[in-house]
Coordinates of C-alpha atoms and ligand atoms in Angstrom, one line a residue:
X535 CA 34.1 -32.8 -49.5
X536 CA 34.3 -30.5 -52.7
X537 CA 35.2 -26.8 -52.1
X538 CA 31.2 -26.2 -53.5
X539 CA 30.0 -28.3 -50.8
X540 CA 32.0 -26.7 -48.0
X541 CA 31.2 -23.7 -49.0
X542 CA 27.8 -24.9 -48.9
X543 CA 28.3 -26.4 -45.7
X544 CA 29.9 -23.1 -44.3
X545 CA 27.2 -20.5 -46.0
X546 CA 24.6 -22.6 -43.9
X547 CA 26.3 -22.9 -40.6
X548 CA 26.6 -19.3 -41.2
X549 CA 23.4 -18.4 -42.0
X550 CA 22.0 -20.7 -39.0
X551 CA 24.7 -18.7 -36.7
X552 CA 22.7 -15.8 -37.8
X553 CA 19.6 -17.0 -37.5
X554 CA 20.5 -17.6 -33.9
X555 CA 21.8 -14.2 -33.4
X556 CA 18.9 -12.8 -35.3
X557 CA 17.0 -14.9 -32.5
X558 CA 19.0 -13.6 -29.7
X559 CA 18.5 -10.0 -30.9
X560 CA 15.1 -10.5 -31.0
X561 CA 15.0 -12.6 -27.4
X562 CA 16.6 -9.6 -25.8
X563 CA 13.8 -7.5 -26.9
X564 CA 11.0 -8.9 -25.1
X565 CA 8.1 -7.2 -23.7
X566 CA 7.0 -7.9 -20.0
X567 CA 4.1 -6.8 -18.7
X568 CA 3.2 -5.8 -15.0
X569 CA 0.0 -5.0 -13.7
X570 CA -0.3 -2.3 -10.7
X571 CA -2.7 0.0 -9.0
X572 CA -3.5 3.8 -10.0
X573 CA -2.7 5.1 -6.8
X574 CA -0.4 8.6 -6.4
X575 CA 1.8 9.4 -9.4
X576 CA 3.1 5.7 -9.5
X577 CA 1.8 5.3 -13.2
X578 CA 2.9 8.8 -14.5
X579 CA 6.6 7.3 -12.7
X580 CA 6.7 4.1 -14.1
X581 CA 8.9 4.2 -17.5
X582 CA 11.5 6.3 -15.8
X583 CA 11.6 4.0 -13.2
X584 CA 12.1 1.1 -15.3
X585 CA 14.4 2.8 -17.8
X586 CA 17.9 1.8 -16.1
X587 CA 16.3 -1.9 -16.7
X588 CA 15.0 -1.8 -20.1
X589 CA 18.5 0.0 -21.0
X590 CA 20.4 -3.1 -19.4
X591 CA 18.1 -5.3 -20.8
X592 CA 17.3 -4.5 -23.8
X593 CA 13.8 -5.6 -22.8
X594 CA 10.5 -3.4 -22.6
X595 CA 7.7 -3.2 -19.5
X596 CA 5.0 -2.4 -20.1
X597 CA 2.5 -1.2 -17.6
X598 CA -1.5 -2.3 -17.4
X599 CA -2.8 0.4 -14.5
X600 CA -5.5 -1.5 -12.5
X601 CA -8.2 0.5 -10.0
X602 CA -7.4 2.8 -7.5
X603 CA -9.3 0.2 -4.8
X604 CA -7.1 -2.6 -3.8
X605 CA -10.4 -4.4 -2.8
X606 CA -11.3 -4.0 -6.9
X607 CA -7.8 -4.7 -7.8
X608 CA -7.9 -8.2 -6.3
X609 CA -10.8 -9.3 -7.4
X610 CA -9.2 -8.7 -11.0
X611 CA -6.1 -10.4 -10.2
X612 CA -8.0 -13.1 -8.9
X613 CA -9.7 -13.5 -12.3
X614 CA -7.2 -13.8 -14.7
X615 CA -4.7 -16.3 -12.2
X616 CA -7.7 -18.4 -12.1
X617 CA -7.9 -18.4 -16.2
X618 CA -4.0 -19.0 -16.1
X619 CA -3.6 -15.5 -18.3
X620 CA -0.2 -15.7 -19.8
X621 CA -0.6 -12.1 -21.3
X622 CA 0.3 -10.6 -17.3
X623 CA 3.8 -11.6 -16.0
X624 CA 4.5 -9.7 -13.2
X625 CA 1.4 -8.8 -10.9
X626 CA 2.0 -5.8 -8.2
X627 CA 0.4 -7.2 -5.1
X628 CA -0.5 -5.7 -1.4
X629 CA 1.7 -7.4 1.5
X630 CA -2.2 -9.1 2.5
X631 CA -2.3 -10.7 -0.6
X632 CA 0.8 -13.3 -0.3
X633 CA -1.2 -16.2 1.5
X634 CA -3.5 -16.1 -1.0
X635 CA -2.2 -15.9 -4.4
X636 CA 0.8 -17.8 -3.3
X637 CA 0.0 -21.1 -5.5
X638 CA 0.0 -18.6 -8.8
X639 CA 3.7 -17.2 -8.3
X640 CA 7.0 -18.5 -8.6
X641 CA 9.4 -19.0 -5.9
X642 CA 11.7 -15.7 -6.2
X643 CA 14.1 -17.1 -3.4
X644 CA 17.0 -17.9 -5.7
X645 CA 17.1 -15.1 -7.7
X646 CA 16.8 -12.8 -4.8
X647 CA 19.4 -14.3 -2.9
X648 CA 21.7 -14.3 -5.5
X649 CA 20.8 -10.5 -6.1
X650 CA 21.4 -9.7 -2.2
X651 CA 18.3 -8.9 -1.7
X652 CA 17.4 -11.1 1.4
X653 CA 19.7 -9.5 3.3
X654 CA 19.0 -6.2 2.5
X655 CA 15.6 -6.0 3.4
X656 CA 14.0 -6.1 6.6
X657 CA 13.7 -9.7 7.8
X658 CA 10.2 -9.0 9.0
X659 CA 8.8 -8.1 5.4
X660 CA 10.4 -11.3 3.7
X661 CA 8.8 -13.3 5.8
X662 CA 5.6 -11.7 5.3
X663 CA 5.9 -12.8 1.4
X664 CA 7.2 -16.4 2.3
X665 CA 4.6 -19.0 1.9
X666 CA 6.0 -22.3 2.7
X667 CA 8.6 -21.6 2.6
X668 CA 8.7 -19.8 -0.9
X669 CA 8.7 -16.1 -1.7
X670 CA 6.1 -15.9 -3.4
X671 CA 6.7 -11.7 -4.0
X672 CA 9.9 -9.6 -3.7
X673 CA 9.1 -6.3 -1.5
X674 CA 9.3 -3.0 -3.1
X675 CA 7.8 -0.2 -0.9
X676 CA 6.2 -0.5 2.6
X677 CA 3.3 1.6 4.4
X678 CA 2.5 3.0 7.8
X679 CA 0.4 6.0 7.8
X680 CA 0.8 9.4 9.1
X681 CA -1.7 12.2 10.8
X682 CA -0.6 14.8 8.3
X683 CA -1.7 18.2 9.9
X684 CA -1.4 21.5 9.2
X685 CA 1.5 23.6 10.9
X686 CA 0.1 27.1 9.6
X687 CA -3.4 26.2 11.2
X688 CA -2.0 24.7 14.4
X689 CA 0.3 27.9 15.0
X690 CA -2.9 30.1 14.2
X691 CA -5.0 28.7 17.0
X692 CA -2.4 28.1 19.1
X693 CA -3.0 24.1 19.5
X694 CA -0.7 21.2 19.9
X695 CA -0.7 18.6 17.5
X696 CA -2.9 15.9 19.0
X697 CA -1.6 12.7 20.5
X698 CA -4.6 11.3 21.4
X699 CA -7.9 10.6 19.3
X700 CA -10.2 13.3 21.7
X701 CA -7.6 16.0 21.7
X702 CA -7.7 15.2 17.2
X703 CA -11.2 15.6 17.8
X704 CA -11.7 18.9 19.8
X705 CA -8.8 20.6 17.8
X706 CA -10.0 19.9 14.4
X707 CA -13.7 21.2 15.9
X708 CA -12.3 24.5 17.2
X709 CA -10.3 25.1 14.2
X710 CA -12.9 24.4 12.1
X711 CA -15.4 26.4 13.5
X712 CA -12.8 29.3 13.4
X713 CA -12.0 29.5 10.2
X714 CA -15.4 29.1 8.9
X715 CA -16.3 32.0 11.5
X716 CA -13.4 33.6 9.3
X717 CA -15.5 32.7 6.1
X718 CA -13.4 30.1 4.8
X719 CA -16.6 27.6 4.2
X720 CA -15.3 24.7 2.8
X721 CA -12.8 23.8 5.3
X722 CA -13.3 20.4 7.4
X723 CA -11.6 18.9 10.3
X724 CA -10.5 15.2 9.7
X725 CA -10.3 13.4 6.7
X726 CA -9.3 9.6 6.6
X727 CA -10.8 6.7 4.2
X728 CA -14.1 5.9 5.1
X729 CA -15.5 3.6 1.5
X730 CA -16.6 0.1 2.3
X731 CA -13.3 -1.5 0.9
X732 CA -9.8 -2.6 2.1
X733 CA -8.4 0.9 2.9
X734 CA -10.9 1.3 5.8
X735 CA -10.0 -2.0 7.0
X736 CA -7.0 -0.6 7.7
X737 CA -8.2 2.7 9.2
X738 CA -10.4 1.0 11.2
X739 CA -8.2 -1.8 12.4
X740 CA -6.1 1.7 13.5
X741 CA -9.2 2.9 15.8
X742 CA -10.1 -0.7 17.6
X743 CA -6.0 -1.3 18.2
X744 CA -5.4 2.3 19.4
X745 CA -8.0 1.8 22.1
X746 CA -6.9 -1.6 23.1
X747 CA -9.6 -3.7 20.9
X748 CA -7.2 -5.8 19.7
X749 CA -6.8 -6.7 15.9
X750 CA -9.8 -8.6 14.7
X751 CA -8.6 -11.8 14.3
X752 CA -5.5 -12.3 17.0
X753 CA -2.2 -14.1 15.9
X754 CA -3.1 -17.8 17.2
X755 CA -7.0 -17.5 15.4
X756 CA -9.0 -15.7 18.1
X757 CA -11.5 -14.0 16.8
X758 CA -11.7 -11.1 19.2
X759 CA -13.6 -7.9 17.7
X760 CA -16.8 -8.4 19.9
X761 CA -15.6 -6.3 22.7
X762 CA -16.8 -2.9 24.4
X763 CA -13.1 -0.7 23.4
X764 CA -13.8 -1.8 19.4
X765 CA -17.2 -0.8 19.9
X766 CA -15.7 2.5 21.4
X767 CA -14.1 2.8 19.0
X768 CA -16.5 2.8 16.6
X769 CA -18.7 5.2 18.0
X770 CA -15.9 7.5 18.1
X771 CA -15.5 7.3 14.4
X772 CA -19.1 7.6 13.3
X773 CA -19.0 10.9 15.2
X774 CA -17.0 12.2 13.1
X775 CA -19.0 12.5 9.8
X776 CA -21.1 15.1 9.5
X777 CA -19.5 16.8 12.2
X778 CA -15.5 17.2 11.5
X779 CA -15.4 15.3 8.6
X780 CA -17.6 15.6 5.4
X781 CA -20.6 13.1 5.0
X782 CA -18.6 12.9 1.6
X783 CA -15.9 10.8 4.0
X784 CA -18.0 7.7 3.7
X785 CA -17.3 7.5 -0.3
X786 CA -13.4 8.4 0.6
X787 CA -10.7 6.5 -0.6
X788 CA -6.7 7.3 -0.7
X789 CA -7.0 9.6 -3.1
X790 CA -10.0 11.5 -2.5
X791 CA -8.7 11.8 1.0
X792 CA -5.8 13.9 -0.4
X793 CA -7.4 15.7 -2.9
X794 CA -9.4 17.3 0.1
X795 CA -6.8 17.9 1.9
X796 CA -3.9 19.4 -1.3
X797 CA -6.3 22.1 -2.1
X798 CA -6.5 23.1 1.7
X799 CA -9.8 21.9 2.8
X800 CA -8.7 19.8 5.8
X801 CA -6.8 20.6 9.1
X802 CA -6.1 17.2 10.0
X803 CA -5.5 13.9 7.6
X804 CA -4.9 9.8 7.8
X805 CA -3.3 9.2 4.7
X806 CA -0.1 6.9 3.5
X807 CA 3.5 8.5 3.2
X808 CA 2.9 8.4 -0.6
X809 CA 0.9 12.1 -0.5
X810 CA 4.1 13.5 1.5
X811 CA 5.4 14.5 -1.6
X812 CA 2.7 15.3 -3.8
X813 CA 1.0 17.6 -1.0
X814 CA 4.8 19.4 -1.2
X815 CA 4.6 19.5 -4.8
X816 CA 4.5 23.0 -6.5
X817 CA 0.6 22.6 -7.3
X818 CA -0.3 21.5 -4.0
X819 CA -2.1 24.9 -1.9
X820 CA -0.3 23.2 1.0
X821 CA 3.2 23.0 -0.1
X822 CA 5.2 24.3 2.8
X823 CA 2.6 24.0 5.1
X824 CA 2.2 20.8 6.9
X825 CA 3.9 17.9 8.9
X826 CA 3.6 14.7 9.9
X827 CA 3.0 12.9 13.3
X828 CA 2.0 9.3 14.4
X829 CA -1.7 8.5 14.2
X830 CA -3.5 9.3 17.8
X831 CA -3.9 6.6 20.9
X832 CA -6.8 5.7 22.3
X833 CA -8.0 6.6 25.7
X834 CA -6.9 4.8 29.1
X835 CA -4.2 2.5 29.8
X836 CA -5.2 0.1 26.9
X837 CA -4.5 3.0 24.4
X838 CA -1.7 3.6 22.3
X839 CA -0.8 4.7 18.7
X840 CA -1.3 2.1 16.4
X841 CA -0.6 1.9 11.9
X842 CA -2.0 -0.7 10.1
X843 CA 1.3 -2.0 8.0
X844 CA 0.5 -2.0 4.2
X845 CA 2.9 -2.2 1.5
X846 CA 3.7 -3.5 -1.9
X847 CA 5.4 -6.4 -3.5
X848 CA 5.6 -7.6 -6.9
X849 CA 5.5 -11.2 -7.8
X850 CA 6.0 -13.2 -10.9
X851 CA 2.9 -15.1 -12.5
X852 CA 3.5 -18.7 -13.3
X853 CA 1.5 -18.7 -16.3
X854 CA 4.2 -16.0 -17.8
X855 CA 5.5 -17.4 -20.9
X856 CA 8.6 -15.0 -20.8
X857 CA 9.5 -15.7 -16.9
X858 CA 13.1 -14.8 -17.3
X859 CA 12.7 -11.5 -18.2
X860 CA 10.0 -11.3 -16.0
X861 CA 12.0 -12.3 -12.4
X862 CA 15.0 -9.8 -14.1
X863 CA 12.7 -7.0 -13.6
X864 CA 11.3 -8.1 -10.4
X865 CA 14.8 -8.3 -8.9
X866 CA 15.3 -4.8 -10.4
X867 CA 12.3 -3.0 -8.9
X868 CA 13.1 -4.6 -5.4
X869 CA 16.6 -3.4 -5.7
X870 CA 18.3 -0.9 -4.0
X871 CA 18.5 1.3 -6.8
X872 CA 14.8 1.3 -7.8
X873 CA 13.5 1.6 -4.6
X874 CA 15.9 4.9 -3.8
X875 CA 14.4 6.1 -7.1
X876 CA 10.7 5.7 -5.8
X877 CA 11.4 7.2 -2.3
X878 CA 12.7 10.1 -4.2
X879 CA 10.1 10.3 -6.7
X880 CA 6.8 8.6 -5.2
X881 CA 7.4 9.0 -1.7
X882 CA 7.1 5.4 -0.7
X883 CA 8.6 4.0 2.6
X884 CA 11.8 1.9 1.2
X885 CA 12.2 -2.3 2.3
X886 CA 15.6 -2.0 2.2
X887 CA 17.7 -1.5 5.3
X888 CA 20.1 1.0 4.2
X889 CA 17.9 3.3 2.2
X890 CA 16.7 4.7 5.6
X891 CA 20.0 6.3 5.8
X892 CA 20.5 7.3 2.5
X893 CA 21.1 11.0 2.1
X894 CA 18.8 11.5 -1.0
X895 CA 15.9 9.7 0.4
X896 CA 16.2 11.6 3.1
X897 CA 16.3 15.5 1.5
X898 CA 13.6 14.0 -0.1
X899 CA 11.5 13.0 3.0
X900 CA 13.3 14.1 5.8
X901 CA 10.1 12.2 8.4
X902 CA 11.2 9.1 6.9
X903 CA 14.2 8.8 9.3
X904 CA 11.5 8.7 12.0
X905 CA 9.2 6.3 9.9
X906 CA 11.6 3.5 9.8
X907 CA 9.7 2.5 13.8
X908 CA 6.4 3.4 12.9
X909 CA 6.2 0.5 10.2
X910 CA 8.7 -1.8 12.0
X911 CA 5.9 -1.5 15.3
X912 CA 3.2 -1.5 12.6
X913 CA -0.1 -3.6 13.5
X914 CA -0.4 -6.7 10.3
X915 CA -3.7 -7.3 9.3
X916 CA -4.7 -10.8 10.2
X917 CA -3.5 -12.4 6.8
X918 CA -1.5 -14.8 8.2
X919 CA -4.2 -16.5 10.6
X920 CA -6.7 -16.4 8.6
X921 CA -4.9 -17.2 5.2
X922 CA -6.8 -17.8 2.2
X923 CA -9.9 -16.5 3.9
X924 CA -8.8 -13.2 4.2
X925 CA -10.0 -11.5 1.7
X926 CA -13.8 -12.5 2.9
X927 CA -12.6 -11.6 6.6
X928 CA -11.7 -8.2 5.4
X929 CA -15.0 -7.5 3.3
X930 CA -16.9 -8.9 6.5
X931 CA -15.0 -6.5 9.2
X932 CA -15.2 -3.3 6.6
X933 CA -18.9 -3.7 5.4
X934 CA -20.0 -3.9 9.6
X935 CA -17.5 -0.9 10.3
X936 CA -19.1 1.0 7.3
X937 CA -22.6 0.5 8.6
X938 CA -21.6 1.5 11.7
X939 CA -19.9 5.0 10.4
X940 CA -22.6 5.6 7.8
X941 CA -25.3 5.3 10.8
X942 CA -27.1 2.3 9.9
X943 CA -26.4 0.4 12.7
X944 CA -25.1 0.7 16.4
X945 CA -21.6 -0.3 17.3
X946 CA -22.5 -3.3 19.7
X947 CA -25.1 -5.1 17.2
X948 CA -22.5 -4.4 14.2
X949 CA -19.8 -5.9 15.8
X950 CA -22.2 -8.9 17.6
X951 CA -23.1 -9.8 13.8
X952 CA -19.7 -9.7 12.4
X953 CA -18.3 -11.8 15.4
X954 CA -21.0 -14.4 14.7
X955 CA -20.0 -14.5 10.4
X956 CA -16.3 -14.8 11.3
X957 CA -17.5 -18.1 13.6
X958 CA -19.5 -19.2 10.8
X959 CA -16.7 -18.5 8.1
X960 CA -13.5 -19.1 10.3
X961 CA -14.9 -21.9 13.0
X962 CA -16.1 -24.7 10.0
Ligands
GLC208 C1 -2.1 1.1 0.7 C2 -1.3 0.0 1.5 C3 -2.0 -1.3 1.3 C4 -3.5 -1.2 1.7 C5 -4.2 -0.1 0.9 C6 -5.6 0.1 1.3 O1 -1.9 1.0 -0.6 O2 0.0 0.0 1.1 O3 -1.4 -2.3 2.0 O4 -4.1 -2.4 1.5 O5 -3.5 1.1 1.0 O6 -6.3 1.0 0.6

């Protein structure tokens, strides 16, 4: 070989070396995009919470804010893993959702083991995002709801905070009715989520359980919601509106359950632990001047507090064309160190084990100490029996529970109806 031709040879060995590293540069900058409900101040959060990855990484996320309604937010998601969209990589899903979506994620098992993640969280909410055997999303906040109440309006009447649904019921009357007396007109009782979608699911799977109605669908495929304590408890909600809670309550989701309630218009609330923090933040008129308790029990020996779990997991699509980076920042948002960050900053109810004796997250929510039973003792939805069919399950059990609430139909031939279209849907 010449000297000309080596240094041929070399110049183009190095120019292909920098072509590679040109490459590499450019590979590490990739952008990933997640999809994720608008729900709290989780999209106003986002970029700092992803900063420590992107700084890491080198890599960008960016984030596509869905609807407020997880109902709506499925039906999207459904939509584009259907058309195989390889413009979403990561998708934010609900802990009902895993069953269902299952065949459109990638199996996270390896990359969470190796990250120490199985172990860290609670075995319970793994195996909630395990489909055969895969896990299909890596956990990174759970959900048990609270009866927020008001301390300053509880000392001022002199009442206990209620532990059961009638003593709720005739405190947030009389207080009510005194402090309207005292002219302050707009204030209401009880406010909860009361919308036909999946949020009053879960309220209402709260009110059938807490009186001993069981949970809709049971474990082994019973469908057991015809039954005279669900129809109670039905009653006992559609008694509420117009009375202690605004007719408004049937349009209610999460967060127009909290806006009532942050600018003082409430005594009592059932809301997630994400509106802990906001109703404490400085532009909230009730910083300083509530609590939280487990939700009410039904009456009689059946009855008992009961919280519908929820929570939130984020899963990687298999249509991602950039999966790598993708599962790098799903195994950084169910770490440790993201989670602790959202606790502190969101409010949310951490999967991880240790978190619930972290010292931060605790300043930061001192109830969540207490919390850590609430969702462990937490009533699931019936995603697991019912699988793929849940989502129609759902829509079936909140559209009878709506009618019922909104008036347009009596508890005993709502629930008679809905027992008859699970048969028909479930029974095939
Ligand atoms: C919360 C829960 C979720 C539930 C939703 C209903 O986001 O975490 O599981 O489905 O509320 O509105």
């Amino acid at each position: 070989m010449t000297d000309k031709i080596r240094s041929a040879a070399l110049r183009s060995v190095a120019l292909a070396a920098l072509a590679v590293a040109g490459n590499a540069v450019f590979a590490e900058g990739i952008e990933v995009t997640v999809v994720s409900g608008a729900v709290g101040n989780a999209v106003a959060n986002f970029e700092a919470l992803v900063a420590p990855w992107e700084e890491a990484t080198g890599n960008t996320a960016v984030l596509v804010p869905m609807p407020a309604s997880t109902t709506d937010q499925f039906g999207q998601y459904r939509l584009w893993l259907a058309a195989q969209n390889g413009d979403i990589d990561l998708y934010q899903t609900d802990v009902i959702w895993a069953p269902q979506l299952a065949d459109h994620f990638v199996d996270l098992t390896a990359a969470a083991q190796e990250a120490g993640l199985i172990d860290a969280n609670f075995p319970s909410i793994i195996e909630s995002q395990t489909v055969d055997g895969r896990l299909v999303a890596l956990p990174i906040f759970t959900d048990a709801p609270a009866l927020y109440y008001r301390t300053d309006l509880l000392e001022k009447y002199d009442a206990e905070v209620p532990t059961t649904w009638d003593e709720l019921t005739e405190t947030a009357a009389r207080i009510m009715d005194g402090e309207r007396a005292d002219g302050n007109a707009d204030i209401w009782g009880f406010v909860f989520q009361g919308n036909a979608y999946e949020g009053l699911t879960c309220d209402a799977l709260e009110w059938v359980k807490s009186w001993g109605g069981g949970q809709i669908v049971e474990a082994d495929g019973t469908i057991s919601i015809n039954n005279p304590n669900a129809a109670a408890a039905l009653e006992m909600a559609a008694g509420w509106v117009g009375t202690i809670s605004p007719e408004g309550v049937l349009a209610y989701m999460e967060e127009e359950s909290r806006g009532v309630w942050q600018t003082g218009n409430s005594v009592f609330m059932r809301n997630w632990p994400y509106a802990y923090l906001l109703g404490n933040g400085d532009d909230s008129a009730v910083k300083g001047l509530f609590d939280v308790a487990p939700l009410p029990a039904g009456p009689g020996p059946d009855g008992a507090s009961a919280a519908t779990l929820g929570g939130w997991n984020i899963a990687v699509s298999r249509y991602s064309p950039r999966q790598e980076a993708a599962i790098s920042l799903a195994i950084y948002m169910g770490s440790a160190e993201a989670q602790k960050q959202r606790a502190i900053n969101e409010g949310n109810l951490p999967t991880i084990q240790s978190l619930y004796e972290d010292a931060d997250v605790l300043e930061a929510n001192p109830y969540m100490a207490r919390w850590q039973d609430v969702f462990l003792n937490a009533v699931p939805r019936p995603s697991a029996p019912v699988g793929a069919d849940y989502n129609e399950v759902s829509t079936l059990f909140f559209t009878a529970v709506h009618s019922v609430i909104s008036g347009s139909s009596d508890a005993n031939t709502a629930l008679a109806g809905l027992q008859d279209d699970l048969e028909d849907l479930l029974e095939d």
